[in-house]
Short mmCIF file of C-alpha atoms and ligand atoms in Angstrom, two decimals:
data_model
loop_
_atom_site.label_atom_id
_atom_site.label_comp_id
_atom_site.label_asym_id
_atom_site.label_seq_id
_atom_site.Cartn_x
_atom_site.Cartn_y
_atom_site.Cartn_z
CA MET A 865 21.64 3.18 7.19
CA ARG A 866 19.31 4.10 10.13
CA VAL A 867 15.70 4.32 9.02
CA LEU A 868 12.64 5.55 10.87
CA LEU A 869 9.41 4.04 9.55
CA THR A 870 6.06 5.19 10.35
CA GLY A 871 3.24 2.91 9.97
CA SER A 872 5.73 0.06 10.40
CA ALA A 873 2.91 -2.32 12.06
CA GLY A 874 0.93 -1.98 8.82
CA PHE A 875 0.69 -4.36 5.95
CA VAL A 876 3.34 -2.62 3.65
CA GLY A 877 5.35 -1.33 6.62
CA SER A 878 5.92 -5.07 8.01
CA HIS A 879 7.23 -5.94 4.39
CA LEU A 880 9.42 -3.01 4.46
CA THR A 881 10.98 -3.51 7.65
CA GLU A 882 11.74 -7.17 7.02
CA ARG A 883 13.51 -6.00 3.60
CA LEU A 884 15.52 -3.20 5.32
CA LEU A 885 16.55 -5.60 8.29
CA GLU A 886 17.59 -8.45 5.80
CA ASP A 887 19.48 -5.69 3.93
CA GLY A 888 21.57 -4.74 6.87
CA HIS A 889 19.81 -1.51 8.00
CA SER A 890 18.44 -0.55 11.48
CA VAL A 891 14.91 0.35 11.66
CA ILE A 892 13.09 2.35 14.29
CA GLY A 893 9.34 1.45 13.72
CA VAL A 894 6.55 4.01 14.75
CA ASP A 895 2.69 3.20 14.76
CA ASN A 896 -0.22 3.78 16.96
CA TYR A 897 -2.23 0.53 15.47
CA LEU A 898 -4.90 2.55 14.02
CA SER A 899 -5.20 0.06 11.12
CA GLY A 900 -2.08 -2.15 12.06
CA GLN A 901 -1.52 -5.21 13.98
CA GLN A 902 0.60 -5.77 16.97
CA ARG A 903 1.72 -9.18 15.55
CA ASN A 904 3.55 -7.23 12.50
CA THR A 905 5.59 -5.49 15.53
CA GLU A 906 6.25 -8.87 17.38
CA LEU A 907 7.79 -10.30 14.13
CA PHE A 908 10.92 -8.14 14.47
CA LEU A 909 10.94 -7.34 18.47
CA GLY A 910 13.83 -9.82 18.78
CA HIS A 911 16.03 -8.35 16.04
CA PRO A 912 19.07 -6.27 17.44
CA ALA A 913 18.55 -3.60 14.73
CA PHE A 914 14.71 -3.09 15.23
CA ARG A 915 13.06 -0.89 17.78
CA PHE A 916 9.59 -0.03 18.01
CA VAL A 917 7.92 3.04 19.43
CA GLN A 918 4.12 3.36 19.88
CA ALA A 919 2.99 6.80 19.08
CA ASP A 920 0.36 8.61 16.87
CA VAL A 921 2.53 10.70 14.34
CA SER A 922 -0.16 13.08 13.98
CA LEU A 923 0.39 14.36 17.49
CA GLY A 924 4.23 14.11 17.23
CA LEU A 925 7.01 12.01 16.54
CA PRO A 926 9.35 10.57 19.25
CA ASN A 927 12.39 12.12 20.24
CA ILE A 928 15.35 10.44 18.40
CA SER A 929 18.88 10.81 19.70
CA GLU A 930 20.41 8.66 17.10
CA SER A 931 21.37 10.06 13.51
CA LEU A 932 18.86 9.22 11.06
CA ASP A 933 19.51 8.53 6.98
CA TRP A 934 15.95 8.23 6.19
CA VAL A 935 12.53 9.11 7.37
CA LEU A 936 9.78 7.08 5.36
CA HIS A 937 6.17 8.20 6.14
CA PHE A 938 3.91 5.30 5.60
CA ALA A 939 1.44 5.83 8.32
CA SER A 940 -2.19 6.09 7.20
CA PRO A 941 -5.17 3.77 6.92
CA ALA A 942 -5.44 2.66 3.22
CA SER A 943 -8.37 0.54 2.87
CA PRO A 944 -11.59 2.35 2.00
CA PRO A 945 -13.61 0.95 4.95
CA HIS A 946 -10.88 1.80 7.56
CA TYR A 947 -10.27 5.64 6.35
CA GLN A 948 -13.95 5.85 5.90
CA GLN A 949 -14.43 4.94 9.73
CA HIS A 950 -11.65 7.22 10.68
CA GLN A 951 -12.09 10.04 8.43
CA VAL A 952 -10.58 13.09 10.51
CA GLU A 953 -7.61 10.61 11.66
CA THR A 954 -6.73 10.03 7.95
CA LEU A 955 -6.78 13.71 7.23
CA MET A 956 -4.53 14.24 10.10
CA VAL A 957 -2.16 11.84 9.48
CA GLY A 958 -1.84 12.94 5.93
CA ALA A 959 -1.58 16.72 7.06
CA GLN A 960 0.09 17.19 10.33
CA GLY A 961 1.58 13.70 10.58
CA THR A 962 3.28 14.31 7.30
CA GLN A 963 4.70 17.82 8.62
CA ASN A 964 5.91 16.19 11.76
CA ALA A 965 7.88 13.41 9.59
CA LEU A 966 9.08 16.22 7.46
CA GLU A 967 10.24 18.05 10.43
CA LEU A 968 11.92 14.94 11.82
CA ALA A 969 13.88 14.47 8.71
CA ARG A 970 14.76 18.07 8.61
CA SER A 971 16.18 18.17 12.05
CA HIS A 972 18.43 14.92 11.40
CA GLY A 973 19.49 15.83 7.88
CA ALA A 974 17.87 12.84 6.74
CA ALA A 975 16.11 12.12 3.47
CA PHE A 976 12.05 11.96 3.23
CA MET A 977 9.99 9.64 1.44
CA LEU A 978 6.13 9.80 1.45
CA ALA A 979 3.88 6.96 0.58
CA SER A 980 1.21 8.49 -1.50
CA THR A 981 -1.50 6.52 -3.77
CA SER A 982 -3.02 6.13 -7.28
CA GLU A 983 -5.86 7.69 -5.41
CA VAL A 984 -4.54 11.08 -6.07
CA TYR A 985 -5.96 10.46 -9.73
CA GLY A 986 -9.38 10.01 -8.24
CA ASP A 987 -11.74 8.63 -10.64
CA PRO A 988 -9.43 9.02 -13.63
CA HIS A 989 -10.38 10.39 -17.16
CA VAL A 990 -6.56 9.45 -18.53
CA HIS A 991 -5.87 5.95 -18.89
CA PRO A 992 -3.59 4.64 -17.82
CA GLN A 993 -2.52 7.19 -15.37
CA PRO A 994 1.07 8.83 -15.96
CA GLU A 995 2.53 11.02 -13.00
CA SER A 996 1.94 14.11 -15.05
CA TYR A 997 -1.99 13.51 -14.86
CA TRP A 998 -3.47 15.89 -12.16
CA GLY A 999 -6.32 13.79 -11.36
CA HIS A 1000 -10.10 13.89 -11.13
CA VAL A 1001 -11.09 13.94 -7.27
CA ASN A 1002 -14.31 14.76 -5.41
CA PRO A 1003 -12.99 17.12 -2.77
CA ASN A 1004 -15.76 16.47 -0.35
CA GLY A 1005 -16.95 12.81 -1.09
CA LEU A 1006 -16.71 9.77 0.85
CA ARG A 1007 -13.11 9.25 -0.43
CA SER A 1008 -11.81 12.76 -0.12
CA CYS A 1009 -10.43 12.36 3.54
CA TYR A 1010 -7.92 9.69 1.91
CA ASP A 1011 -7.37 11.39 -1.60
CA GLU A 1012 -7.40 14.94 -0.27
CA ALA A 1013 -4.83 14.00 2.85
CA LYS A 1014 -2.40 12.42 0.18
CA ARG A 1015 -2.62 15.31 -2.33
CA TYR A 1016 -1.88 17.78 0.69
CA ALA A 1017 0.77 15.43 1.95
CA GLU A 1018 2.44 15.52 -1.68
CA ALA A 1019 2.14 19.34 -1.63
CA ILE A 1020 3.70 19.86 1.70
CA THR A 1021 6.52 17.33 1.01
CA PHE A 1022 7.24 19.66 -2.23
CA ALA A 1023 7.13 22.71 -0.19
CA TYR A 1024 9.72 21.41 2.22
CA HIS A 1025 11.84 20.36 -0.83
CA ARG A 1026 11.56 23.69 -2.31
CA THR A 1027 11.72 25.63 0.73
CA HIS A 1028 14.39 24.00 2.79
CA GLY A 1029 16.18 21.90 0.11
CA LEU A 1030 14.99 18.56 1.90
CA ASP A 1031 15.87 15.59 -0.07
CA THR A 1032 12.52 14.23 -0.78
CA ARG A 1033 10.71 11.35 -2.81
CA ILE A 1034 7.28 10.54 -3.39
CA ILE A 1035 5.84 7.26 -4.39
CA ARG A 1036 2.41 6.49 -5.74
CA ILE A 1037 1.49 3.06 -4.70
CA PHE A 1038 -1.39 1.27 -6.74
CA ASN A 1039 -3.50 -1.65 -5.22
CA THR A 1040 -1.21 -3.80 -3.33
CA TYR A 1041 -1.56 -7.30 -1.78
CA GLY A 1042 0.05 -9.87 0.05
CA PRO A 1043 0.32 -11.67 3.39
CA ARG A 1044 -0.20 -9.88 6.64
CA MET A 1045 -3.13 -7.82 5.21
CA ARG A 1046 -5.56 -7.46 7.97
CA PRO A 1047 -8.29 -10.06 7.31
CA ASP A 1048 -11.09 -7.52 7.97
CA ASP A 1049 -9.49 -4.63 5.89
CA GLY A 1050 -12.42 -4.68 3.51
CA ARG A 1051 -10.14 -4.54 0.34
CA VAL A 1052 -11.31 -6.57 -2.53
CA VAL A 1053 -8.16 -8.91 -2.44
CA THR A 1054 -8.72 -9.77 1.39
CA ASN A 1055 -12.55 -9.79 1.11
CA LEU A 1056 -12.67 -12.39 -1.84
CA VAL A 1057 -9.67 -14.43 -0.68
CA HIS A 1058 -10.95 -15.03 2.83
CA GLN A 1059 -14.67 -15.48 1.46
CA ALA A 1060 -13.38 -18.00 -0.93
CA LEU A 1061 -11.50 -20.00 2.07
CA LYS A 1062 -14.78 -20.03 3.78
CA GLY A 1063 -16.52 -21.23 0.76
CA GLN A 1064 -18.88 -17.95 0.85
CA PRO A 1065 -20.13 -16.14 -2.09
CA LEU A 1066 -17.73 -13.64 -3.63
CA THR A 1067 -18.88 -10.23 -3.28
CA ILE A 1068 -18.82 -7.92 -6.07
CA TYR A 1069 -19.75 -4.26 -5.76
CA GLY A 1070 -21.61 -2.75 -8.69
CA ASP A 1071 -21.51 -4.87 -12.15
CA GLY A 1072 -17.75 -5.70 -11.41
CA SER A 1073 -16.69 -3.81 -14.70
CA GLN A 1074 -14.62 -1.27 -12.83
CA THR A 1075 -10.81 -2.36 -13.00
CA ARG A 1076 -7.76 -2.34 -10.72
CA SER A 1077 -4.19 -3.40 -11.36
CA PHE A 1078 -2.82 -5.65 -8.61
CA GLN A 1079 0.72 -5.44 -7.31
CA TYR A 1080 2.38 -8.13 -5.34
CA VAL A 1081 4.06 -6.50 -2.13
CA SER A 1082 7.59 -7.84 -2.77
CA ASP A 1083 7.42 -5.69 -6.08
CA LEU A 1084 6.29 -2.65 -4.26
CA VAL A 1085 9.25 -2.92 -1.65
CA GLU A 1086 11.81 -3.44 -4.39
CA GLY A 1087 10.53 -0.14 -6.05
CA VAL A 1088 10.98 1.54 -2.69
CA VAL A 1089 14.48 0.37 -2.00
CA ARG A 1090 15.51 1.34 -5.50
CA LEU A 1091 14.24 4.71 -5.16
CA MET A 1092 16.08 5.03 -1.76
CA THR A 1093 19.42 4.00 -3.31
CA ALA A 1094 18.94 5.82 -6.68
CA LYS A 1095 21.85 8.05 -7.77
CA ALA A 1096 21.60 11.73 -6.78
CA GLY A 1097 21.37 13.88 -9.76
CA ASP A 1098 18.54 12.20 -11.76
CA ASP A 1099 15.14 13.64 -11.22
CA LEU A 1100 14.35 11.67 -7.96
CA HIS A 1101 11.82 14.31 -6.27
CA GLY A 1102 9.00 14.03 -8.69
CA PRO A 1103 6.46 11.47 -7.88
CA VAL A 1104 7.00 7.84 -9.17
CA ASN A 1105 4.09 5.40 -9.73
CA LEU A 1106 4.73 1.95 -8.44
CA GLY A 1107 2.05 -0.52 -9.72
CA ASN A 1108 1.66 -3.66 -11.75
CA PRO A 1109 0.11 -2.53 -15.19
CA ASP A 1110 -1.80 -5.87 -15.66
CA GLU A 1111 -5.34 -4.67 -15.50
CA TYR A 1112 -8.41 -6.61 -14.28
CA SER A 1113 -11.99 -5.93 -14.34
CA ILE A 1114 -13.19 -6.98 -10.48
CA LEU A 1115 -15.27 -9.85 -12.21
CA GLU A 1116 -12.26 -11.30 -14.03
CA PHE A 1117 -10.38 -10.78 -10.64
CA ALA A 1118 -13.27 -13.16 -9.33
CA THR A 1119 -12.81 -15.43 -11.89
CA VAL A 1120 -9.10 -15.81 -10.96
CA ILE A 1121 -9.98 -16.33 -7.47
CA ARG A 1122 -12.51 -19.32 -8.76
CA GLU A 1123 -9.61 -20.85 -10.54
CA LEU A 1124 -7.39 -20.96 -7.62
CA LEU A 1125 -9.93 -21.77 -4.97
CA GLY A 1126 -12.80 -23.27 -6.37
CA GLU A 1127 -15.18 -22.92 -9.49
CA HIS A 1128 -18.17 -23.86 -7.27
CA LEU A 1129 -17.78 -20.24 -5.50
CA LYS A 1130 -20.97 -18.12 -6.10
CA VAL A 1131 -20.71 -14.34 -6.85
CA GLU A 1132 -23.16 -12.00 -5.02
CA PHE A 1133 -23.49 -8.35 -6.40
CA ARG A 1134 -23.66 -5.44 -3.87
CA ALA A 1135 -24.35 -1.74 -4.35
CA LEU A 1136 -21.25 0.10 -5.87
CA PRO A 1137 -19.83 2.51 -3.21
CA GLN A 1138 -19.81 6.31 -3.90
CA ASP A 1139 -17.12 7.60 -6.14
CA ASP A 1140 -15.41 4.20 -6.66
CA PRO A 1141 -12.90 4.79 -9.42
CA MET A 1142 -14.07 2.85 -12.76
CA GLN A 1143 -10.46 2.28 -14.09
CA ARG A 1144 -7.08 2.24 -12.65
CA ARG A 1145 -3.72 1.08 -14.25
CA PRO A 1146 -0.43 2.77 -13.52
CA ASP A 1147 1.78 4.11 -16.58
CA ILE A 1148 5.21 2.85 -14.92
CA SER A 1149 7.61 4.41 -17.58
CA ARG A 1150 9.02 6.82 -15.30
CA ALA A 1151 9.68 3.97 -12.69
CA LYS A 1152 11.21 1.88 -15.38
CA SER A 1153 13.84 4.29 -16.84
CA LEU A 1154 14.69 5.93 -13.58
CA LEU A 1155 15.02 2.73 -11.49
CA GLY A 1156 14.95 0.01 -14.04
CA TRP A 1157 12.27 -1.31 -12.05
CA GLU A 1158 9.14 -3.39 -13.07
CA PRO A 1159 6.78 -5.74 -11.28
CA ARG A 1160 7.98 -9.14 -11.33
CA VAL A 1161 5.30 -11.36 -9.64
CA PRO A 1162 2.23 -12.27 -11.84
CA LEU A 1163 -1.41 -12.11 -10.13
CA ARG A 1164 -1.97 -16.02 -9.72
CA THR A 1165 1.49 -16.48 -8.37
CA GLY A 1166 1.09 -13.71 -5.80
CA LEU A 1167 -2.13 -14.87 -4.75
CA ALA A 1168 -1.17 -18.32 -4.49
CA ARG A 1169 1.69 -17.07 -2.32
CA MET A 1170 -0.86 -14.99 0.07
CA ILE A 1171 -3.31 -18.19 0.17
CA SER A 1172 -0.48 -20.36 1.35
CA ASP A 1173 0.80 -18.10 3.91
CA LEU A 1174 -2.92 -17.84 5.29
CA GLN A 1175 -4.33 -21.24 5.59
CA PRO A 1176 -2.78 -23.92 3.28
CA ALA A 1177 -5.14 -26.67 4.86
CA ALA A 1178 -8.22 -24.53 4.13
CA ARG A 1179 -6.93 -23.79 0.64
CA PHE A 1180 -6.67 -27.64 -0.33
CA ALA A 1181 -10.05 -28.40 1.60
CA ALA A 1182 -11.70 -25.76 -0.59
CA GLN A 1183 -10.23 -27.23 -3.78
CA GLY A 1184 -11.36 -30.78 -2.52
CA GLN A 1185 -7.67 -31.75 -2.92
CA ASN A 1186 -6.09 -34.57 -0.59
CA HIS A 1187 -2.75 -32.95 -0.18
CA SER A 1188 -0.50 -32.31 2.90
CA VAL A 1189 1.46 -29.26 2.88
CA SER A 1190 3.23 -27.06 5.12
CA ALA A 1191 2.88 -23.28 5.45
CA GLY A 1192 4.79 -21.41 2.81
CA ALA A 1193 4.99 -24.26 0.14
CA ASP A 1194 4.86 -21.83 -2.58
P1 NAD B 1240 -1.80 -0.49 6.77
O1 NAD B 1240 -3.21 0.14 7.28
O2 NAD B 1240 -1.86 -1.93 6.66
O3 NAD B 1240 -0.89 0.39 7.37
C1 NAD B 1240 -0.99 1.55 7.79
C2 NAD B 1240 -0.39 1.45 9.27
O4 NAD B 1240 -0.37 3.07 9.63
C3 NAD B 1240 -1.18 1.02 10.46
O5 NAD B 1240 -0.13 0.09 10.86
C4 NAD B 1240 -1.71 2.07 11.13
O6 NAD B 1240 -1.75 1.73 12.54
C5 NAD B 1240 -0.64 3.16 11.01
N1 NAD B 1240 -0.99 4.51 11.35
C6 NAD B 1240 -2.17 5.24 10.78
N2 NAD B 1240 -2.31 6.33 11.56
C7 NAD B 1240 -1.24 6.67 12.18
C8 NAD B 1240 -0.93 7.47 13.14
N3 NAD B 1240 -1.57 8.66 13.28
N4 NAD B 1240 0.27 7.49 13.90
C9 NAD B 1240 0.89 6.19 13.85
N5 NAD B 1240 0.52 5.00 13.04
C10 NAD B 1240 -0.44 5.08 12.10
O7 NAD B 1240 -2.15 0.05 5.13
P2 NAD B 1240 -0.70 -0.25 4.06
O8 NAD B 1240 -1.89 -1.03 3.11
O9 NAD B 1240 0.22 -0.95 4.70
O10 NAD B 1240 -0.49 1.09 3.63
C11 NAD B 1240 0.59 1.59 4.10
C12 NAD B 1240 0.83 3.04 3.13
O11 NAD B 1240 0.91 2.58 1.81
C13 NAD B 1240 -0.27 4.06 3.59
O12 NAD B 1240 0.38 5.47 3.54
C14 NAD B 1240 -1.14 4.13 2.30
O13 NAD B 1240 -1.79 5.08 2.16
C15 NAD B 1240 -0.08 3.71 1.38
N6 NAD B 1240 -0.78 3.01 0.02
C16 NAD B 1240 -1.00 1.47 0.22
C17 NAD B 1240 -1.70 0.85 -0.88
C18 NAD B 1240 -2.17 -0.47 -0.80
O14 NAD B 1240 -2.62 -1.08 -1.56
N7 NAD B 1240 -1.61 -1.24 0.14
C19 NAD B 1240 -1.91 1.70 -1.85
C20 NAD B 1240 -1.76 3.05 -1.95
C21 NAD B 1240 -0.98 3.54 -1.00
N1 UDP B 1241 -14.75 -4.43 -4.35
C1 UDP B 1241 -15.57 -5.39 -4.50
N2 UDP B 1241 -15.94 -6.35 -3.72
C2 UDP B 1241 -15.36 -6.09 -2.20
C3 UDP B 1241 -14.39 -5.03 -2.12
C4 UDP B 1241 -14.13 -4.30 -3.04
O1 UDP B 1241 -16.31 -5.61 -5.80
O2 UDP B 1241 -15.76 -7.33 -1.62
C5 UDP B 1241 -14.61 -3.61 -5.29
C6 UDP B 1241 -14.54 -1.87 -4.83
O3 UDP B 1241 -15.84 -1.33 -5.04
C7 UDP B 1241 -13.33 -1.56 -5.98
C8 UDP B 1241 -12.46 -2.45 -6.12
O4 UDP B 1241 -12.99 -3.69 -5.72
O5 UDP B 1241 -14.09 -1.25 -7.15
C9 UDP B 1241 -11.26 -2.28 -5.15
O6 UDP B 1241 -11.51 -1.96 -3.95
P1 UDP B 1241 -10.53 -1.96 -2.71
O7 UDP B 1241 -11.34 -1.58 -1.59
O8 UDP B 1241 -9.70 -3.16 -2.96
O9 UDP B 1241 -9.53 -0.65 -3.21
P2 UDP B 1241 -9.74 0.67 -4.17
O10 UDP B 1241 -11.03 0.84 -4.35
O11 UDP B 1241 -9.14 1.55 -2.99
O12 UDP B 1241 -8.71 0.71 -5.22
#
């Protein structure tokens, strides 16, 4: 298949590119580096089935002369500090960027997938969150640029399906982590791992009782590929939660980081950001029955892989161990 992927230079985009190329597909990556990294593009530049176009998808997608089988729309800042720093751009890539990507799919007779988010559930009053839950979202708070952009993106994706018969899919991704996250993205996994590697206190916002459910990136990519290749005829158009249902309070998460990187690490409490969701855990019944999918990588295993990929020497220095290891030893 030939796949156009927006957001290819991002954390998730780079892992998806890698998997699609490994599976023998061609990938046209599009990104403007708003929150992505050039090195994520450079990883694939030598691959004969990969090509990259630098473009802002909110302004327009490049002309593609080749046929396309899929348009995967993953472009959007995803970490709260990034999207709050780029509020208008975040709204635009969810709105105009999504429509541009839908139009590209339509003009090429390609199928379309939207990377939506658990943030459409806001600060949820239903727990765990099934796809049928409509959510509890502040429409003009600090997180609204992201939450409402994705809710609009889902709505216009459905509108193209209903109006034009476009073959569309929507995934709602829950907190995902792994190698190639930007060290300064400000998400809790990145912050705590990097703080621990430097021996700094672990920053906990609020009292740390709020919960998240952390998914390793290879599990997410497997879910995406299964949804792309699922048999037509099933209910493929409705949203599908992709996340790991193992739920941790942020304090418990910090305990896991200390187990892996040093019990001596201190914890430092900071103010809880506005509208920070108090609990989040996916109900993955739909993904299980539709795709036969469920996450495989437990939190400690995924974190060990991420840490090993980052700085194996620093990890063992932090643990006070006298080992000699090479990158990717896990
Ligand atoms: P990321 O910031 O690492 O990647 C997003 C990429 O989109 C970046 O490379 C950025 O430069 C690019 N981009 C942003 N605006 C653009 C524009 N206008 N034109 C072209 N490129 C643009 O984030 P990520 O974690 O890899 O997230 C990827 C997708 O998955 C996003 O749509 C995000 O909303 C969704 N998602 C991710 C998570 C997660 O936990 N990682 C959770 C829920 C949803
Ligand atoms: N958080 C924290 N310390 C940090 C960064 C984040 O305690 O250094 C908290 C944050 O307030 C939230 C949770 O961790 O309750 C997850 O935050 P993240 O930014 O990773 O994702 P999101 O809030 O979008 O789920």
